Coordinates of N, CA and C in Angstrom, one line a residue:
X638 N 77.2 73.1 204.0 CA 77.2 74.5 204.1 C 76.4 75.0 205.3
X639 N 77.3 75.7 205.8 CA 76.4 76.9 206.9 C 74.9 77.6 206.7
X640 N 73.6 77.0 207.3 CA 72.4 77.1 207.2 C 72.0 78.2 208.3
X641 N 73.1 78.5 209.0 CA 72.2 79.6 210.4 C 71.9 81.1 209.8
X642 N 71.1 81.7 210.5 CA 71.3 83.0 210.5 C 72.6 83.8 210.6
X643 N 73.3 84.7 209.7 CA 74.6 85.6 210.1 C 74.1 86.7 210.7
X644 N 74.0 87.4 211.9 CA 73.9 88.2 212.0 C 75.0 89.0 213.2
X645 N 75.1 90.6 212.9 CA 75.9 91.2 213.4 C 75.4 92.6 214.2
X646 N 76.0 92.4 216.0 CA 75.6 93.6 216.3 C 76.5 94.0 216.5
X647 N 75.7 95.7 216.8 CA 76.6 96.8 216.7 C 76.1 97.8 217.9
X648 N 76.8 98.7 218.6 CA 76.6 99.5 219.1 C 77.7 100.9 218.6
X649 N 77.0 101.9 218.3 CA 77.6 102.8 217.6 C 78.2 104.0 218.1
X650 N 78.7 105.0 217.7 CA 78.6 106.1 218.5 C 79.1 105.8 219.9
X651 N 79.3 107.2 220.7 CA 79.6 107.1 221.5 C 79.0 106.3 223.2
X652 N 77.3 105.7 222.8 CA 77.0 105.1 224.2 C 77.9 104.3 224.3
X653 N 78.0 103.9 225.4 CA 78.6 103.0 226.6 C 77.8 102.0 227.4
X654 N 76.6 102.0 227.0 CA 75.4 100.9 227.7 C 75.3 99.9 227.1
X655 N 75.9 98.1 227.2 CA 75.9 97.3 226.2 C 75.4 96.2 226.9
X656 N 74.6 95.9 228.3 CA 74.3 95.2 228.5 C 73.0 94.7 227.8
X657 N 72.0 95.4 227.2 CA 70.9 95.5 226.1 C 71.7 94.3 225.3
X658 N 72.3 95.3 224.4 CA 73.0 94.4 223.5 C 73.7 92.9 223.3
X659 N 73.9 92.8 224.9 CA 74.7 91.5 225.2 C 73.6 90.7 225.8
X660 N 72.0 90.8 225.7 CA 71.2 89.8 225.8 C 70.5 89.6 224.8
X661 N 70.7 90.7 224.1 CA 70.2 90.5 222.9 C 71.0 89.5 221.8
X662 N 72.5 89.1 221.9 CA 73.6 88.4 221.4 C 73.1 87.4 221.9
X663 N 73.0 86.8 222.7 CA 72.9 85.9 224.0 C 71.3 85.0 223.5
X664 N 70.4 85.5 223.2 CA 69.2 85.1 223.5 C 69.2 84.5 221.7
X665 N 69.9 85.2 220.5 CA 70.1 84.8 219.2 C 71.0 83.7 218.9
X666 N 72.2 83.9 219.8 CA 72.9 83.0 220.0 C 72.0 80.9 220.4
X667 N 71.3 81.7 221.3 CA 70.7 80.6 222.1 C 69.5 80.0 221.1
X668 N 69.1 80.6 220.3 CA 68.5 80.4 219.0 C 68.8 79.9 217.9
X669 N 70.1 79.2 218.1 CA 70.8 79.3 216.7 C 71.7 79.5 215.8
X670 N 71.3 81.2 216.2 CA 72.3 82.1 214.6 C 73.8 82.2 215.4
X671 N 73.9 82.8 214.1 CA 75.7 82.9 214.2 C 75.8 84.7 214.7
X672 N 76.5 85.0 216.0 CA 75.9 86.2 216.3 C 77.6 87.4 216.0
X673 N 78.0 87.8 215.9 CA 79.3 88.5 215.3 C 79.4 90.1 216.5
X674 N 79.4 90.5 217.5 CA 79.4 91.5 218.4 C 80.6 92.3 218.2
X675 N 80.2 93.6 217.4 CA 81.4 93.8 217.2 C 81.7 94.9 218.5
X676 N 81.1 95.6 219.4 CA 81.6 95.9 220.4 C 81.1 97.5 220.7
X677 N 81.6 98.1 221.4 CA 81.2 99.7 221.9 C 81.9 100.2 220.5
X678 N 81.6 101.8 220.5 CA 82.2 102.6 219.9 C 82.3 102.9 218.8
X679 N 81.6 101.6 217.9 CA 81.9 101.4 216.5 C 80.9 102.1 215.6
X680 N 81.6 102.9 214.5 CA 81.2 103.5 213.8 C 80.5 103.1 212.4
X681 N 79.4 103.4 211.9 CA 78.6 102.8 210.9 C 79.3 102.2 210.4
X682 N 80.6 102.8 209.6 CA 81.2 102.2 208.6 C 82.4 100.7 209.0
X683 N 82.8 100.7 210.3 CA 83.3 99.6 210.7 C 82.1 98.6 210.6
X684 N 81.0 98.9 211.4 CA 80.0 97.8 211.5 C 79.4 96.9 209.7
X685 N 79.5 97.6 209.1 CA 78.9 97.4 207.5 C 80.2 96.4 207.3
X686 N 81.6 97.1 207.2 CA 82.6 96.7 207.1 C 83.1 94.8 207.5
X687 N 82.7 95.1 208.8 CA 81.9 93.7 209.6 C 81.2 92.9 208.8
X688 N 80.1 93.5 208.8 CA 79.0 92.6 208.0 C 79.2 91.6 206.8
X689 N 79.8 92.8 206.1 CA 80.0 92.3 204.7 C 81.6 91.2 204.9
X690 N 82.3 91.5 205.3 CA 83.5 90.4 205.8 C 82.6 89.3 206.0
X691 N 81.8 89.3 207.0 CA 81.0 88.1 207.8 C 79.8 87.4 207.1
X692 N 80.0 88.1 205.5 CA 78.9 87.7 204.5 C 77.6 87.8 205.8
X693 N 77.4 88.7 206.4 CA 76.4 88.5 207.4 C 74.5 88.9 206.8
X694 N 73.5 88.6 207.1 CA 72.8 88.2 206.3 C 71.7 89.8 207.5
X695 N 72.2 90.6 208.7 CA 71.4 91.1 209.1 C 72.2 92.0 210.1
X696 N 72.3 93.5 210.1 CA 72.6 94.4 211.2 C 71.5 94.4 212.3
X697 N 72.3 94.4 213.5 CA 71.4 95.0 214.4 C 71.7 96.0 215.3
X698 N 71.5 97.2 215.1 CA 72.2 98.3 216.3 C 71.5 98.5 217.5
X699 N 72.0 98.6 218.5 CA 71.6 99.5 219.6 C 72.2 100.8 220.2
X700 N 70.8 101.3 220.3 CA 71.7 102.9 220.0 C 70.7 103.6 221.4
X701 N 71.1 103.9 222.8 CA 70.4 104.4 223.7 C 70.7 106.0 223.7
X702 N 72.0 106.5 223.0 CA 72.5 107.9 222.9 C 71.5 108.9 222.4
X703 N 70.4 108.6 221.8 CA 69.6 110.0 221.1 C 70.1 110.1 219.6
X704 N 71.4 109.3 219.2 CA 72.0 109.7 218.1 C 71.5 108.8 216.8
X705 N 70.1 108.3 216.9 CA 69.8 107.3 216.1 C 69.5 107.4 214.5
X706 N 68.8 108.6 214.6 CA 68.8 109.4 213.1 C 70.3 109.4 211.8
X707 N 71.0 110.2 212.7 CA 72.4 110.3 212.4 C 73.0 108.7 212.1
X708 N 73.4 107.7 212.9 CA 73.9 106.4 212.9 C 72.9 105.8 212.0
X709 N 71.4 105.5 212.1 CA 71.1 104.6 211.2 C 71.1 105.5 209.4
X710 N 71.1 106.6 209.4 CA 71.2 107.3 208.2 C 72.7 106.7 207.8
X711 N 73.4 107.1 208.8 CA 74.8 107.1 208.3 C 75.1 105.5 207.2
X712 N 75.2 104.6 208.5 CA 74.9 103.1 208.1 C 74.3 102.5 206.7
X713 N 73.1 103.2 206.5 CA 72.2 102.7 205.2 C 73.0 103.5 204.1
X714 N 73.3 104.7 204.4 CA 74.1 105.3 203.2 C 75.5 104.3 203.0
X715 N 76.3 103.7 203.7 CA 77.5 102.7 203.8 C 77.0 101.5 203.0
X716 N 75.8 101.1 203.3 CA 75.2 100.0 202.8 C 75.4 100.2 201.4
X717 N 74.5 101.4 201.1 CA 74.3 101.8 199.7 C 75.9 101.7 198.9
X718 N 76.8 102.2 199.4 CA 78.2 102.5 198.9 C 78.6 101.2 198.9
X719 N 78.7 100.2 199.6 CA 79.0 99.0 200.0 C 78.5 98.0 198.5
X720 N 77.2 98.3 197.9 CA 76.5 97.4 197.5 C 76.0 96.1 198.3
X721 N 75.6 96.6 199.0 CA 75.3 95.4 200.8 C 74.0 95.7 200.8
X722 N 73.1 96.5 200.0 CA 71.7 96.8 200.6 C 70.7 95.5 200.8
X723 N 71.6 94.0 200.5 CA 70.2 93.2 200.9 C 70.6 92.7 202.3
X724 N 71.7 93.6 202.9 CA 71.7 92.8 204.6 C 70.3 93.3 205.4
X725 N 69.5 92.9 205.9 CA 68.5 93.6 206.7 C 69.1 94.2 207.6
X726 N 68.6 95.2 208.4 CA 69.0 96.4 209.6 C 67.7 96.1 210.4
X727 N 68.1 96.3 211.6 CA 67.4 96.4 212.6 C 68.1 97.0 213.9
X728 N 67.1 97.3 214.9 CA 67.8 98.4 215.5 C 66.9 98.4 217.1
X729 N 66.8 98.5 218.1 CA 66.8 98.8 219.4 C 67.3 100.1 220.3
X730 N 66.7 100.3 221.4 CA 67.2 100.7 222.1 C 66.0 102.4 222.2
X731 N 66.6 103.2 223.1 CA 65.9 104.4 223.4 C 65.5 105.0 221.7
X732 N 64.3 104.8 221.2 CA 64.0 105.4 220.3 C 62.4 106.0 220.3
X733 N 62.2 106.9 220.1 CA 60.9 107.8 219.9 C 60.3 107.2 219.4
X734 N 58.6 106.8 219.6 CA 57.6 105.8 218.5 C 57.7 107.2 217.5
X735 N 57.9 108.4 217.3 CA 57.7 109.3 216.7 C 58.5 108.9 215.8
X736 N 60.1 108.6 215.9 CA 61.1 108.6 214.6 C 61.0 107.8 213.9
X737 N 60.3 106.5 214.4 CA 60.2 105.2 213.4 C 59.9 105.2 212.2
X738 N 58.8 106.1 211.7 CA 58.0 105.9 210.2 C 59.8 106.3 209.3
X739 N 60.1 107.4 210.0 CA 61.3 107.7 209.1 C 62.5 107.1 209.1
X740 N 63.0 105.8 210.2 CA 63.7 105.3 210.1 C 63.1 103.9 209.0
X741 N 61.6 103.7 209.6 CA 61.5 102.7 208.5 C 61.7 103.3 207.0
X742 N 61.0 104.4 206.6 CA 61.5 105.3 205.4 C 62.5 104.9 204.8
X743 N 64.0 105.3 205.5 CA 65.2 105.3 205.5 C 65.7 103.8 204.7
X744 N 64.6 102.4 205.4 CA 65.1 101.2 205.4 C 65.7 100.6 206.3
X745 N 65.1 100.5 207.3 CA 65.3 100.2 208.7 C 64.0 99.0 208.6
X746 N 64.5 97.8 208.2 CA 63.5 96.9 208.6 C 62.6 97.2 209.9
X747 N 63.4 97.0 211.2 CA 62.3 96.9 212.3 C 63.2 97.8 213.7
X748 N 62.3 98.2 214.0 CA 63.0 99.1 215.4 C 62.1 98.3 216.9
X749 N 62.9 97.7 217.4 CA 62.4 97.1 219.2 C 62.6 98.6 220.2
X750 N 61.7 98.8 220.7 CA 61.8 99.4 222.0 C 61.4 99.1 223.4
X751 N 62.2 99.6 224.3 CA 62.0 99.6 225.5 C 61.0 98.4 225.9
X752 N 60.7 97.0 226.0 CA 59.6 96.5 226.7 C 59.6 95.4 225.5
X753 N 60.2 95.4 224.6 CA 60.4 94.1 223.8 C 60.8 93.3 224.6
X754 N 60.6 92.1 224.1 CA 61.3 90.5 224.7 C 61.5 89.9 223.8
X755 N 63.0 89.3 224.0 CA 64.1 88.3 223.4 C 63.0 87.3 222.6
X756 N 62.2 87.0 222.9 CA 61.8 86.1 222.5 C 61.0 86.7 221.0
X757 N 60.9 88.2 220.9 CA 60.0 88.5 220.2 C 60.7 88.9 219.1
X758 N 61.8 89.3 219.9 CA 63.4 89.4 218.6 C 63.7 88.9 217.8
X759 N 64.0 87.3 218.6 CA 64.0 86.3 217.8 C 63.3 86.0 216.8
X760 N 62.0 85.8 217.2 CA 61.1 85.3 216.4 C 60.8 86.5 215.0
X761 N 61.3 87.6 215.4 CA 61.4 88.8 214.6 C 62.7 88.2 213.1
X762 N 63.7 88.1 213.8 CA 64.9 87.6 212.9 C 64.7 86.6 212.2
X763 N 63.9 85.8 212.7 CA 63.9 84.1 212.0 C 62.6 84.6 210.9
X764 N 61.9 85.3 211.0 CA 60.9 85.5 209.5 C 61.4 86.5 208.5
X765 N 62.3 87.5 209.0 CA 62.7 88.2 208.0 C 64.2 88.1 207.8
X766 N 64.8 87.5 208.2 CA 66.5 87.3 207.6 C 66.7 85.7 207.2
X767 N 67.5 86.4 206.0 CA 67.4 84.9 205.4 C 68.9 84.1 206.0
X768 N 68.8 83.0 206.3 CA 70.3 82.1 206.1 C 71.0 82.0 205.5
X769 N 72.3 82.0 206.3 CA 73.1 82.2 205.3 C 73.1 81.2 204.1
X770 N 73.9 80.9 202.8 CA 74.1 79.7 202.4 C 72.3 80.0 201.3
X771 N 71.3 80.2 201.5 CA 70.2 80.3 200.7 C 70.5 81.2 199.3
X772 N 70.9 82.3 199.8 CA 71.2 83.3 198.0 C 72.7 84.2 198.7
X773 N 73.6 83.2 198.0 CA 74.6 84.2 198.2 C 74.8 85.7 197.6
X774 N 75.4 86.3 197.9 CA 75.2 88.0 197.2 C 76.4 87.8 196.3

């Protein structure tokens, strides 16, 4: 049985800036996990939709639009509807240290900003997401 990390990014909403995202794929990849990109444009409810197809074991969004409130709200409410709430969420990109307490609130495991390194990502994923194959849902 498959022992890696599943995990799935996402870029939501309307940004257009995926090169973040595509080192961030890259650097997990290079780690490992099983990485699932599902691409520009995509809407909470595709990404969840993803996940759970991909029995995936962890969301990660990057969201540089400003629209992060909105998308990670949206997403955890999908979760909730889904009955998916034990995929971890995580999240990057242009976010306010100000919004964090309430996205962690929300259930936003961990938010990376601006000046993170891959390496810290990583090592971020590998203590708090479980492999796949350990407790199926």
């Amino acid at each position: 049985m498959d022992s890696r990390i599943r995990v799935v990014l996402g870029k939501p909403g309307l940004d257009g800036h995926d090169r973040g995202v595509k080192v961030v794929a890259r650097a997990l990849r290079d780690a490992g996990m099983e990485v699932i990109y599902t691409g520009l444009h995509q809407t909470p409810e595709q990404i969840v939709q993803t996940a759970v197809q991909e029995d995936a074991a962890a969301i990660g969004l990057s969201i540089l639009s400003g629209a992060h409130m909105t998308l990670f709200a949206r997403l955890m409410e999908v979760l909730r509807e889904q009955e998916a709430e034990d995929i971890v969420v995580f999240g990057g990109g242009i976010i306010p240290d100000a919004d964090i307490p309430e996205l962690k609130r929300m259930g936003v495991a961990r938010i990376f900003t601006p000046g993170s390194t891959t390496e810290e990502i990583v090592e971020w994923v590998r203590s708090a997401v479980p492999a796949v194959g350990l407790e199926p849902r």
